């Protein structure tokens, strides 16, 4: 059912995922951790474990090479990885269910159905991003702790090392995964009231892979955190951050949230429901909730950072609901059914809304800003050129130009200006230092950075195209003659409406068999 739900969104891959795709391509080709050939090494990704899987896929010729079974592999491979991770997650759920239920297959099936019903979980697991691997790592850690608690093996070296290693995978999959380093020590303290030696051993097991990556990061990029964290100015968590959980609660609905909390409380006071292993599941769940609250709010729809919450809530909630219904029958079934109906109604609306207007698709960026700006450069006869753009993924996969990343994810200078909220400094850097050949901007980026409103853009750039809040410019000193500029303008006047006409199709279909540097938009000719 998870795969079926994911198929409703077709070939949609979010543009941010293609940033990691571009890094995977360049690493596999021996160019190093750069977003495009010739760029300075900047850690514009925050998911090294997922990046590694993509690099391996490219080495074996199943990613970013062509088609598999008639489907572009840049679509099929990450979605197949997501399906495998979801299958692994459910396998872990089965091992947990087998310890607390006489019908583990039914419990696992119910967990799968709950997850398949949550658009947020399905959308982001199959977005091309690392969510599915992250959810698998967190649930696997909970499973390790759960089985160790039931077998009275929490204070053993094997469990300590395994817990530390799995926590390291989570931390190398997403930056907020670092919080799961605390899961094993907390479970030790809550269950055994001891275990300092084994907690230290778990930290050591965590430190070997994660510390090794930090050393490499410092040596390669000269910074201890990914550049993405700088660009997004992630701050230290505060108690007030818990208010960020409000939209998640409203997403599932008040009835479902109340029922889940009631189930958690009942499970806590009835340890027999989980054979004494409830704490081992509740601690990772609590850490997932705290991690979500601590993160800076994400502009993307459907609660991208909530994936581990959904996975652990489904596992704990299904097991606890089964125990309650078996004991109280109809009395307990009524509120559970009300919660399911209320949440399900909201989920249907959320799924339809995302289906009709998905978060920024990679193919739209590849068509509109990668291939189209390539055509501008070809029309103007420009060899070496650069482009300033706010959307990086599809652009990095298709442009032949050097990229100046307006969002700062792959540009340390812009990331620092963004962190310091120094938009005047950012504009000075753009116009006086970077001096990109082309500038493309749209929507909130126009006013947010002020680049599109700066008087220097009229002084230094010709406008190629403007429509609504989207504008394209080219540096005046890069234009060899005005006749070529007019050709580029005529091309844009035809190409952009054609792309806009197909904008509803782009999220759900691929943008060609391959994504390659130098491709141009095939919608029309200049």
Short mmCIF file of C-alpha atoms in Angstrom, two decimals:
data_model
loop_
_atom_site.label_atom_id
_atom_site.label_comp_id
_atom_site.label_asym_id
_atom_site.label_seq_id
_atom_site.Cartn_x
_atom_site.Cartn_y
_atom_site.Cartn_z
CA UNK A 1 0.00 0.00 0.00
CA UNK A 2 2.90 2.35 0.63
CA UNK A 3 4.13 1.95 -2.94
CA UNK A 4 0.59 2.29 -4.30
CA UNK A 5 0.09 5.55 -2.41
CA UNK A 6 3.48 6.79 -3.63
CA UNK A 7 2.48 5.99 -7.22
CA UNK A 8 -0.30 8.60 -6.98
CA UNK A 9 2.40 11.28 -7.17
CA UNK A 10 3.97 9.72 -10.25
CA UNK A 11 7.56 10.60 -11.03
CA UNK A 12 7.68 13.55 -8.66
CA UNK A 13 11.07 14.13 -7.07
CA UNK A 14 11.52 17.23 -4.93
CA UNK A 15 14.17 19.62 -6.23
CA UNK A 16 16.22 19.45 -3.02
CA UNK A 17 16.78 15.74 -3.63
CA UNK A 18 18.53 16.52 -6.90
CA UNK A 19 21.17 18.49 -4.98
CA UNK A 20 22.32 15.20 -3.49
CA UNK A 21 21.98 13.58 -6.92
CA UNK A 22 24.40 16.15 -8.34
CA UNK A 23 26.92 15.55 -5.56
CA UNK A 24 26.62 11.78 -6.09
CA UNK A 25 27.35 12.20 -9.80
CA UNK A 26 30.40 14.37 -9.26
CA UNK A 27 31.84 12.17 -6.51
CA UNK A 28 31.34 9.06 -8.66
CA UNK A 29 33.07 10.79 -11.57
CA UNK A 30 36.07 11.63 -9.39
CA UNK A 31 35.40 15.35 -9.23
CA UNK A 32 35.02 15.43 -5.46
CA UNK A 33 32.18 16.69 -3.25
CA UNK A 34 31.16 19.60 -5.49
CA UNK A 35 27.74 20.62 -6.74
CA UNK A 36 28.99 21.10 -10.30
CA UNK A 37 32.28 20.43 -12.09
CA UNK A 38 34.91 23.01 -11.24
CA UNK A 39 33.12 24.34 -8.17
CA UNK A 40 34.73 24.81 -4.77
CA UNK A 41 34.07 21.91 -2.40
CA UNK A 42 31.15 22.93 -0.18
CA UNK A 43 29.00 20.56 1.86
CA UNK A 44 25.71 21.54 0.27
CA UNK A 45 24.13 18.27 1.36
CA UNK A 46 23.16 17.10 4.85
CA UNK A 47 22.60 13.38 4.21
CA UNK A 48 25.98 11.65 3.68
CA UNK A 49 24.62 8.13 4.31
CA UNK A 50 21.95 8.60 1.62
CA UNK A 51 24.54 10.21 -0.65
CA UNK A 52 26.71 7.11 -0.25
CA UNK A 53 23.87 4.87 -1.44
CA UNK A 54 23.40 7.04 -4.52
CA UNK A 55 27.13 6.99 -5.28
CA UNK A 56 27.11 3.17 -5.01
CA UNK A 57 24.10 3.06 -7.33
CA UNK A 58 25.93 5.13 -9.89
CA UNK A 59 29.05 2.97 -9.66
CA UNK A 60 26.91 -0.08 -10.42
CA UNK A 61 25.19 1.66 -13.33
CA UNK A 62 21.67 1.77 -11.86
CA UNK A 63 21.50 5.48 -11.05
CA UNK A 64 22.04 8.54 -13.26
CA UNK A 65 22.99 6.41 -16.24
CA UNK A 66 19.85 6.03 -18.34
CA UNK A 67 16.70 3.98 -17.95
CA UNK A 68 15.72 0.87 -15.99
CA UNK A 69 12.71 -1.06 -17.27
CA UNK A 70 11.84 1.95 -19.41
CA UNK A 71 11.88 4.35 -16.44
CA UNK A 72 14.61 6.99 -15.92
CA UNK A 73 16.91 5.63 -13.23
CA UNK A 74 17.15 9.01 -11.52
CA UNK A 75 13.45 8.41 -10.71
CA UNK A 76 13.37 4.64 -10.22
CA UNK A 77 16.52 4.08 -8.15
CA UNK A 78 15.80 6.48 -5.25
CA UNK A 79 12.18 5.38 -5.14
CA UNK A 80 13.24 1.71 -5.14
CA UNK A 81 15.65 2.46 -2.29
CA UNK A 82 12.76 4.08 -0.44
CA UNK A 83 10.59 1.00 -0.94
CA UNK A 84 13.39 -1.24 0.38
CA UNK A 85 13.86 0.99 3.44
CA UNK A 86 10.12 0.93 4.12
CA UNK A 87 10.15 -2.85 3.80
CA UNK A 88 13.04 -3.01 6.26
CA UNK A 89 11.16 -0.73 8.64
CA UNK A 90 8.12 -3.03 8.56
CA UNK A 91 10.39 -6.05 9.08
CA UNK A 92 11.65 -4.45 12.29
CA UNK A 93 8.04 -3.77 13.30
CA UNK A 94 7.28 -7.46 12.75
CA UNK A 95 10.07 -8.53 15.10
CA UNK A 96 8.68 -6.19 17.75
CA UNK A 97 5.10 -7.35 17.20
CA UNK A 98 6.15 -10.98 17.48
CA UNK A 99 7.26 -10.34 21.06
CA UNK A 100 3.98 -8.78 22.20
CA UNK A 101 1.23 -10.25 20.04
CA UNK A 102 0.00 -13.63 18.91
CA UNK A 103 -0.79 -12.06 15.51
CA UNK A 104 2.44 -10.28 14.54
CA UNK A 105 1.62 -10.32 10.83
CA UNK A 106 -1.70 -8.59 11.47
CA UNK A 107 -0.02 -5.99 13.68
CA UNK A 108 2.66 -5.34 11.07
CA UNK A 109 0.03 -5.09 8.36
CA UNK A 110 -1.89 -2.58 10.45
CA UNK A 111 1.28 -0.51 10.98
CA UNK A 112 1.88 -0.57 7.22
CA UNK A 113 -1.70 0.53 6.53
CA UNK A 114 -1.43 3.41 9.02
CA UNK A 115 1.82 4.61 7.45
CA UNK A 116 0.41 4.21 3.95
CA UNK A 117 -2.53 6.39 4.98
CA UNK A 118 -0.32 9.27 6.15
CA UNK A 119 0.53 11.46 3.13
CA UNK A 120 3.43 13.11 4.96
CA UNK A 121 5.14 9.77 5.52
CA UNK A 122 4.62 8.49 1.97
CA UNK A 123 5.37 11.76 0.20
CA UNK A 124 8.70 12.36 1.89
CA UNK A 125 9.85 8.75 1.95
CA UNK A 126 9.44 8.65 -1.84
CA UNK A 127 10.58 12.23 -2.53
CA UNK A 128 14.14 11.27 -3.49
CA UNK A 129 15.37 12.53 -0.12
CA UNK A 130 16.75 10.50 2.77
CA UNK A 131 13.55 10.22 4.83
CA UNK A 132 13.00 6.51 4.27
CA UNK A 133 16.55 5.61 5.34
CA UNK A 134 16.25 7.91 8.34
CA UNK A 135 12.97 6.32 9.43
CA UNK A 136 14.50 2.85 9.05
CA UNK A 137 17.52 3.80 11.18
CA UNK A 138 15.37 5.26 13.97
CA UNK A 139 12.93 2.33 14.04
CA UNK A 140 15.86 -0.13 13.89
CA UNK A 141 17.41 1.58 16.90
CA UNK A 142 14.10 1.32 18.77
CA UNK A 143 13.93 -2.35 17.82
CA UNK A 144 17.44 -3.04 19.10
CA UNK A 145 16.63 -1.40 22.43
CA UNK A 146 13.26 -3.15 22.68
CA UNK A 147 14.65 -6.64 22.14
CA UNK A 148 17.55 -5.98 24.50
CA UNK A 149 15.15 -4.81 27.21
CA UNK A 150 12.97 -7.91 26.87
CA UNK A 151 15.98 -10.23 26.90
CA UNK A 152 17.62 -8.43 29.85
CA UNK A 153 20.64 -7.68 27.67
CA UNK A 154 20.69 -3.89 27.82
CA UNK A 155 23.90 -3.86 29.84
CA UNK A 156 25.95 -5.87 27.39
CA UNK A 157 28.77 -4.79 25.12
CA UNK A 158 27.05 -6.17 22.02
CA UNK A 159 23.92 -4.09 22.53
CA UNK A 160 25.94 -0.99 23.45
CA UNK A 161 28.00 -1.20 20.27
CA UNK A 162 25.00 -2.01 18.08
CA UNK A 163 22.95 0.86 19.50
CA UNK A 164 25.83 3.29 19.02
CA UNK A 165 26.39 2.12 15.46
CA UNK A 166 22.73 2.44 14.46
CA UNK A 167 22.55 5.88 16.07
CA UNK A 168 25.57 6.87 13.97
CA UNK A 169 23.72 5.80 10.81
CA UNK A 170 20.82 8.05 11.85
CA UNK A 171 23.18 10.97 12.53
CA UNK A 172 24.89 10.48 9.16
CA UNK A 173 21.52 10.40 7.41
CA UNK A 174 20.17 13.66 8.82
CA UNK A 175 21.80 16.26 11.14
CA UNK A 176 18.97 15.95 13.68
CA UNK A 177 19.77 12.23 13.87
CA UNK A 178 22.50 13.20 16.32
CA UNK A 179 19.87 13.26 19.07
CA UNK A 180 19.47 9.47 18.92
CA UNK A 181 22.91 9.08 20.47
CA UNK A 182 21.00 9.69 23.72
CA UNK A 183 18.52 6.86 23.20
CA UNK A 184 20.60 3.99 24.59
CA UNK A 185 21.92 5.84 27.69
CA UNK A 186 18.41 7.06 28.53
CA UNK A 187 16.93 3.58 28.23
CA UNK A 188 19.75 2.22 30.39
CA UNK A 189 19.04 4.77 33.11
CA UNK A 190 15.26 4.38 33.01
CA UNK A 191 15.28 0.58 32.92
CA UNK A 192 18.34 -0.34 34.98
CA UNK A 193 19.29 2.85 36.87
CA UNK A 194 22.89 2.12 35.91
CA UNK A 195 25.15 1.52 32.93
CA UNK A 196 27.70 4.32 32.70
CA UNK A 197 30.35 1.93 31.35
CA UNK A 198 28.09 0.62 28.62
CA UNK A 199 26.85 4.11 27.76
CA UNK A 200 30.48 5.12 27.27
CA UNK A 201 31.01 2.09 25.04
CA UNK A 202 27.97 3.07 22.98
CA UNK A 203 29.34 6.61 22.60
CA UNK A 204 32.62 5.12 21.38
CA UNK A 205 30.82 2.94 18.82
CA UNK A 206 28.98 6.06 17.65
CA UNK A 207 32.14 8.16 17.58
CA UNK A 208 34.10 5.88 15.27
CA UNK A 209 31.95 6.38 12.11
CA UNK A 210 30.50 9.76 13.01
CA UNK A 211 33.78 11.14 14.34
CA UNK A 212 35.56 9.86 11.27
CA UNK A 213 33.11 11.75 9.09
CA UNK A 214 33.60 14.91 11.17
CA UNK A 215 37.37 14.67 10.67
CA UNK A 216 36.85 14.29 6.92
CA UNK A 217 34.36 17.18 6.91
CA UNK A 218 36.79 19.46 8.73
CA UNK A 219 39.66 18.49 6.45
CA UNK A 220 37.60 18.85 3.27
CA UNK A 221 35.31 21.79 4.00
CA UNK A 222 36.99 23.46 6.97
CA UNK A 223 33.83 23.52 9.08
CA UNK A 224 32.28 21.20 11.68
CA UNK A 225 28.68 21.51 10.50
CA UNK A 226 27.22 21.14 7.00
CA UNK A 227 26.96 24.38 5.07
CA UNK A 228 23.21 23.78 4.84
CA UNK A 229 22.94 24.30 8.61
CA UNK A 230 24.70 27.66 8.24
CA UNK A 231 22.41 28.72 5.39
CA UNK A 232 19.29 27.76 7.34
CA UNK A 233 20.68 29.49 10.50
CA UNK A 234 19.68 26.61 12.75
CA UNK A 235 19.80 27.88 16.32
CA UNK A 236 19.93 26.24 19.74
CA UNK A 237 16.61 24.72 20.86
CA UNK A 238 14.41 26.57 23.35
CA UNK A 239 11.39 25.40 25.40
CA UNK A 240 9.19 27.63 23.26
CA UNK A 241 10.11 25.48 20.25
CA UNK A 242 7.57 22.90 21.46
CA UNK A 243 4.90 25.18 19.99
CA UNK A 244 6.10 23.99 16.59
CA UNK A 245 4.34 20.70 17.29
CA UNK A 246 0.97 22.44 16.90
CA UNK A 247 0.73 22.08 13.11
CA UNK A 248 1.66 18.38 13.35
CA UNK A 249 -1.12 17.80 15.86
CA UNK A 250 -3.60 19.61 13.62
CA UNK A 251 -2.36 17.58 10.65
CA UNK A 252 -3.53 14.31 12.23
CA UNK A 253 -6.48 15.95 13.94
CA UNK A 254 -7.32 16.49 17.60
CA UNK A 255 -9.18 13.15 18.01
CA UNK A 256 -6.22 11.11 16.73
CA UNK A 257 -3.73 13.10 18.83
CA UNK A 258 -5.84 12.63 21.98
CA UNK A 259 -6.24 8.91 21.34
CA UNK A 260 -2.49 8.48 20.75
CA UNK A 261 -1.61 10.31 23.95
CA UNK A 262 -4.16 8.22 25.86
CA UNK A 263 -2.66 5.03 24.40
CA UNK A 264 0.85 6.14 25.37
CA UNK A 265 -0.25 6.86 28.94
CA UNK A 266 -2.07 3.54 29.23
CA UNK A 267 0.93 1.67 27.84
CA UNK A 268 3.19 3.41 30.34
CA UNK A 269 1.08 2.33 33.30
CA UNK A 270 0.57 -1.18 31.95
CA UNK A 271 4.10 -2.47 31.23
CA UNK A 272 2.74 -5.91 30.43
CA UNK A 273 1.31 -4.68 27.16
CA UNK A 274 4.85 -4.44 25.78
CA UNK A 275 6.27 -7.15 28.04
CA UNK A 276 8.29 -4.50 29.86
CA UNK A 277 9.77 -2.99 26.70
CA UNK A 278 7.62 0.13 26.38
CA UNK A 279 10.37 2.47 27.58
CA UNK A 280 12.68 1.20 24.85
CA UNK A 281 10.16 2.38 22.24
CA UNK A 282 8.98 5.49 24.06
CA UNK A 283 12.46 7.02 24.41
CA UNK A 284 13.21 7.12 20.63
CA UNK A 285 9.65 8.40 20.04
CA UNK A 286 10.19 11.21 22.54
CA UNK A 287 13.54 12.09 20.95
CA UNK A 288 11.87 12.19 17.52
CA UNK A 289 9.27 14.63 18.83
CA UNK A 290 11.91 16.83 20.47
CA UNK A 291 14.06 16.79 17.33
CA UNK A 292 11.14 17.95 15.21
CA UNK A 293 10.39 20.77 17.63
CA UNK A 294 14.04 21.88 17.73
CA UNK A 295 14.43 22.21 13.96
CA UNK A 296 13.83 25.51 12.23
CA UNK A 297 10.42 25.43 10.50
CA UNK A 298 10.60 24.01 7.00
CA UNK A 299 9.01 25.83 4.07
CA UNK A 300 8.09 22.61 2.33
CA UNK A 301 4.59 21.17 2.67
CA UNK A 302 3.55 18.03 4.51
CA UNK A 303 5.87 18.14 7.53
CA UNK A 304 9.05 16.82 5.98
CA UNK A 305 10.88 16.33 9.28
CA UNK A 306 8.12 14.32 10.99
CA UNK A 307 8.88 10.97 9.30
CA UNK A 308 10.33 9.22 12.41
CA UNK A 309 7.38 10.45 14.49
CA UNK A 310 4.93 8.82 12.10
CA UNK A 311 6.84 5.53 12.04
CA UNK A 312 7.18 5.12 15.81
CA UNK A 313 3.68 6.47 16.52
CA UNK A 314 2.22 3.89 14.15
CA UNK A 315 4.14 1.03 15.78
CA UNK A 316 3.38 2.00 19.38
CA UNK A 317 -0.17 3.13 18.63
CA UNK A 318 -1.20 -0.03 16.76
CA UNK A 319 0.15 -2.35 19.46
CA UNK A 320 -1.43 -0.32 22.28
CA UNK A 321 -4.74 0.07 20.44
CA UNK A 322 -4.88 -3.67 19.90
CA UNK A 323 -4.35 -4.31 23.61
CA UNK A 324 -7.05 -1.81 24.59
CA UNK A 325 -9.62 -3.07 22.12
CA UNK A 326 -9.04 -6.69 23.17
CA UNK A 327 -9.76 -5.80 26.79
CA UNK A 328 -12.46 -3.14 26.53
CA UNK A 329 -14.01 -4.17 23.22
CA UNK A 330 -16.61 -1.71 21.98
CA UNK A 331 -15.91 0.91 24.64
CA UNK A 332 -12.38 1.35 23.32
CA UNK A 333 -13.23 0.73 19.67
CA UNK A 334 -15.50 3.77 19.40
CA UNK A 335 -12.88 6.49 20.13
CA UNK A 336 -10.31 4.64 18.00
CA UNK A 337 -12.73 4.53 15.07
CA UNK A 338 -13.61 8.20 15.51
CA UNK A 339 -9.90 9.08 15.51
CA UNK A 340 -9.27 6.99 12.39
CA UNK A 341 -12.18 8.55 10.49
CA UNK A 342 -11.22 12.09 11.50
CA UNK A 343 -7.56 11.61 10.63
CA UNK A 344 -8.39 9.76 7.42
CA UNK A 345 -10.63 12.56 6.20
CA UNK A 346 -7.83 15.04 6.71
CA UNK A 347 -5.30 12.75 5.05
CA UNK A 348 -7.44 12.41 1.94
CA UNK A 349 -7.58 16.19 1.63
CA UNK A 350 -3.83 16.53 2.22
CA UNK A 351 -3.04 13.88 -0.39
CA UNK A 352 -5.26 15.54 -2.99
CA UNK A 353 -3.81 18.96 -2.25
CA UNK A 354 -0.26 17.69 -2.69
CA UNK A 355 -1.19 15.71 -5.80
CA UNK A 356 -2.55 18.87 -7.39
CA UNK A 357 0.27 21.14 -6.24
CA UNK A 358 3.38 19.24 -5.13
CA UNK A 359 6.38 20.92 -3.53
CA UNK A 360 8.85 22.32 -6.05
CA UNK A 361 9.52 19.46 -8.52
CA UNK A 362 13.02 18.72 -9.74
CA UNK A 363 11.81 18.49 -13.34
CA UNK A 364 10.33 21.97 -13.25
CA UNK A 365 13.67 23.40 -12.14
CA UNK A 366 15.56 21.33 -14.71
CA UNK A 367 13.29 22.57 -17.52
CA UNK A 368 12.85 26.19 -16.47
CA UNK A 369 16.25 27.08 -15.04
CA UNK A 370 18.68 24.40 -16.20
CA UNK A 371 17.86 23.70 -19.84
CA UNK A 372 16.32 27.07 -20.53
CA UNK A 373 19.31 29.09 -19.28
CA UNK A 374 21.57 26.74 -21.26
CA UNK A 375 19.59 27.80 -24.32
CA UNK A 376 20.06 31.46 -23.39
CA UNK A 377 23.81 30.92 -23.25
CA UNK A 378 23.83 29.05 -26.57
CA UNK A 379 21.71 31.74 -28.24
CA UNK A 380 24.02 34.49 -27.01
CA UNK A 381 27.09 32.50 -28.01
CA UNK A 382 28.51 32.39 -24.47
CA UNK A 383 31.03 29.72 -23.58
CA UNK A 384 32.05 30.31 -19.97
CA UNK A 385 29.09 31.72 -18.09
CA UNK A 386 27.47 31.57 -14.67
CA UNK A 387 23.95 31.74 -13.27
CA UNK A 388 22.56 32.97 -9.96
CA UNK A 389 19.45 31.01 -9.03
CA UNK A 390 17.51 30.12 -5.86
CA UNK A 391 16.69 26.54 -6.92
CA UNK A 392 19.68 24.27 -7.10
CA UNK A 393 18.83 20.61 -7.69
CA UNK A 394 17.45 20.30 -11.22
CA UNK A 395 19.70 23.18 -12.24
CA UNK A 396 22.86 21.39 -11.03
CA UNK A 397 21.86 18.24 -12.92
CA UNK A 398 21.37 20.00 -16.27
CA UNK A 399 23.28 23.29 -16.47
CA UNK A 400 26.62 23.67 -18.22
CA UNK A 401 27.12 27.00 -16.43
CA UNK A 402 28.82 27.72 -13.12
CA UNK A 403 26.27 28.14 -10.35
CA UNK A 404 25.98 30.88 -7.76
CA UNK A 405 23.50 29.49 -5.24
CA UNK A 406 21.16 32.26 -4.09
CA UNK A 407 19.92 30.06 -1.21
CA UNK A 408 23.48 29.58 0.03
CA UNK A 409 23.25 25.80 0.43
CA UNK A 410 26.30 25.27 -1.79
CA UNK A 411 27.88 28.72 -1.40
CA UNK A 412 29.66 29.51 1.88
CA UNK A 413 29.69 33.29 1.39
CA UNK A 414 25.97 33.52 0.72
CA UNK A 415 25.27 31.08 3.56
CA UNK A 416 27.09 33.39 5.97
CA UNK A 417 25.20 36.45 4.74
CA UNK A 418 21.93 34.54 5.16
CA UNK A 419 22.88 33.36 8.64
CA UNK A 420 23.69 36.93 9.67
CA UNK A 421 20.56 38.26 7.93
CA UNK A 422 22.86 40.60 5.99
CA UNK A 423 20.96 40.98 2.74
CA UNK A 424 22.82 44.18 1.85
CA UNK A 425 26.11 42.29 2.09
CA UNK A 426 24.64 39.47 0.02
CA UNK A 427 23.64 41.90 -2.73
CA UNK A 428 27.07 43.54 -2.71
CA UNK A 429 28.62 40.09 -3.07
CA UNK A 430 26.33 39.23 -5.98
CA UNK A 431 26.80 42.46 -7.95
CA UNK A 432 30.40 43.32 -7.10
CA UNK A 433 32.12 39.96 -6.56
CA UNK A 434 30.22 37.03 -8.06
CA UNK A 435 28.86 39.07 -11.01
CA UNK A 436 26.87 36.16 -12.49
CA UNK A 437 26.24 36.17 -16.22
CA UNK A 438 22.58 35.30 -15.71
CA UNK A 439 20.23 35.93 -12.81
CA UNK A 440 16.94 34.09 -12.43
CA UNK A 441 14.63 34.84 -9.54
CA UNK A 442 11.02 34.36 -8.58
CA UNK A 443 8.49 34.75 -5.79
CA UNK A 444 9.78 35.33 -2.28
CA UNK A 445 13.39 35.38 -3.49
CA UNK A 446 12.78 38.71 -5.22
CA UNK A 447 11.98 40.59 -2.04
CA UNK A 448 13.66 38.22 0.39
CA UNK A 449 17.17 38.87 -0.91
CA UNK A 450 16.39 42.17 -2.59
CA UNK A 451 18.48 41.18 -5.64
CA UNK A 452 15.60 41.71 -8.06
CA UNK A 453 14.84 45.10 -6.52
CA UNK A 454 18.41 46.40 -6.33
CA UNK A 455 19.04 49.35 -8.73
CA UNK A 456 22.26 47.69 -9.89
CA UNK A 457 20.25 45.08 -11.73
CA UNK A 458 18.90 47.75 -14.07
CA UNK A 459 22.38 49.24 -14.39
CA UNK A 460 24.28 46.03 -15.13
CA UNK A 461 21.70 43.63 -16.63
CA UNK A 462 19.32 43.33 -19.54
CA UNK A 463 15.98 41.76 -18.81
CA UNK A 464 15.34 38.68 -20.95
CA UNK A 465 11.98 37.71 -19.58
CA UNK A 466 9.50 38.87 -16.94
CA UNK A 467 6.16 37.37 -16.05
CA UNK A 468 4.30 37.89 -12.83
CA UNK A 469 6.98 37.38 -10.13
CA UNK A 470 9.51 35.49 -12.28
CA UNK A 471 12.34 37.31 -14.05
CA UNK A 472 15.46 36.39 -16.03
CA UNK A 473 18.38 38.76 -16.69
CA UNK A 474 21.73 38.68 -18.49
CA UNK A 475 24.75 40.89 -17.84
CA UNK A 476 25.00 43.68 -20.38
CA UNK A 477 28.73 43.20 -20.91
CA UNK A 478 28.12 39.51 -21.79
CA UNK A 479 25.76 40.29 -24.67
CA UNK A 480 27.73 40.34 -27.95
CA UNK A 481 25.00 42.16 -29.87
CA UNK A 482 21.40 43.19 -29.34
CA UNK A 483 20.15 40.97 -32.17
CA UNK A 484 21.15 37.88 -30.16
CA UNK A 485 19.46 39.34 -27.09
CA UNK A 486 16.24 39.74 -29.06
CA UNK A 487 16.49 36.11 -30.17
CA UNK A 488 16.84 35.04 -26.53
CA UNK A 489 13.82 37.15 -25.62
CA UNK A 490 11.73 35.64 -28.41
CA UNK A 491 12.75 32.18 -27.27
CA UNK A 492 11.77 32.93 -23.66
CA UNK A 493 8.44 34.39 -24.74
CA UNK A 494 7.60 31.09 -26.40
CA UNK A 495 9.30 28.63 -24.06
CA UNK A 496 8.06 29.86 -20.67
CA UNK A 497 4.34 29.71 -21.56
CA UNK A 498 4.93 26.21 -22.95
CA UNK A 499 6.58 25.14 -19.69
CA UNK A 500 3.80 26.83 -17.71
CA UNK A 501 1.23 24.97 -19.82
CA UNK A 502 2.85 21.68 -18.91
CA UNK A 503 3.52 22.62 -15.29
CA UNK A 504 0.74 20.35 -14.08
CA UNK A 505 2.36 17.40 -15.87
CA UNK A 506 5.95 17.99 -14.79
CA UNK A 507 5.61 16.72 -11.20
CA UNK A 508 4.14 13.43 -12.32
CA UNK A 509 6.25 12.60 -15.32
CA UNK A 510 9.98 12.43 -15.88
CA UNK A 511 11.93 15.16 -17.63
CA UNK A 512 13.65 12.89 -20.13
CA UNK A 513 15.61 9.67 -20.03
CA UNK A 514 18.66 11.43 -18.60
CA UNK A 515 19.64 14.69 -16.95
CA UNK A 516 22.90 15.97 -18.39
CA UNK A 517 24.86 19.21 -18.37
CA UNK A 518 24.26 21.28 -21.49
CA UNK A 519 20.78 19.98 -22.28
CA UNK A 520 18.38 22.58 -23.66
CA UNK A 521 14.64 22.89 -23.47
CA UNK A 522 12.99 21.05 -26.33
CA UNK A 523 9.67 22.86 -26.10
CA UNK A 524 10.54 25.39 -28.76
CA UNK A 525 13.52 26.86 -30.60
CA UNK A 526 14.82 30.42 -30.42
#
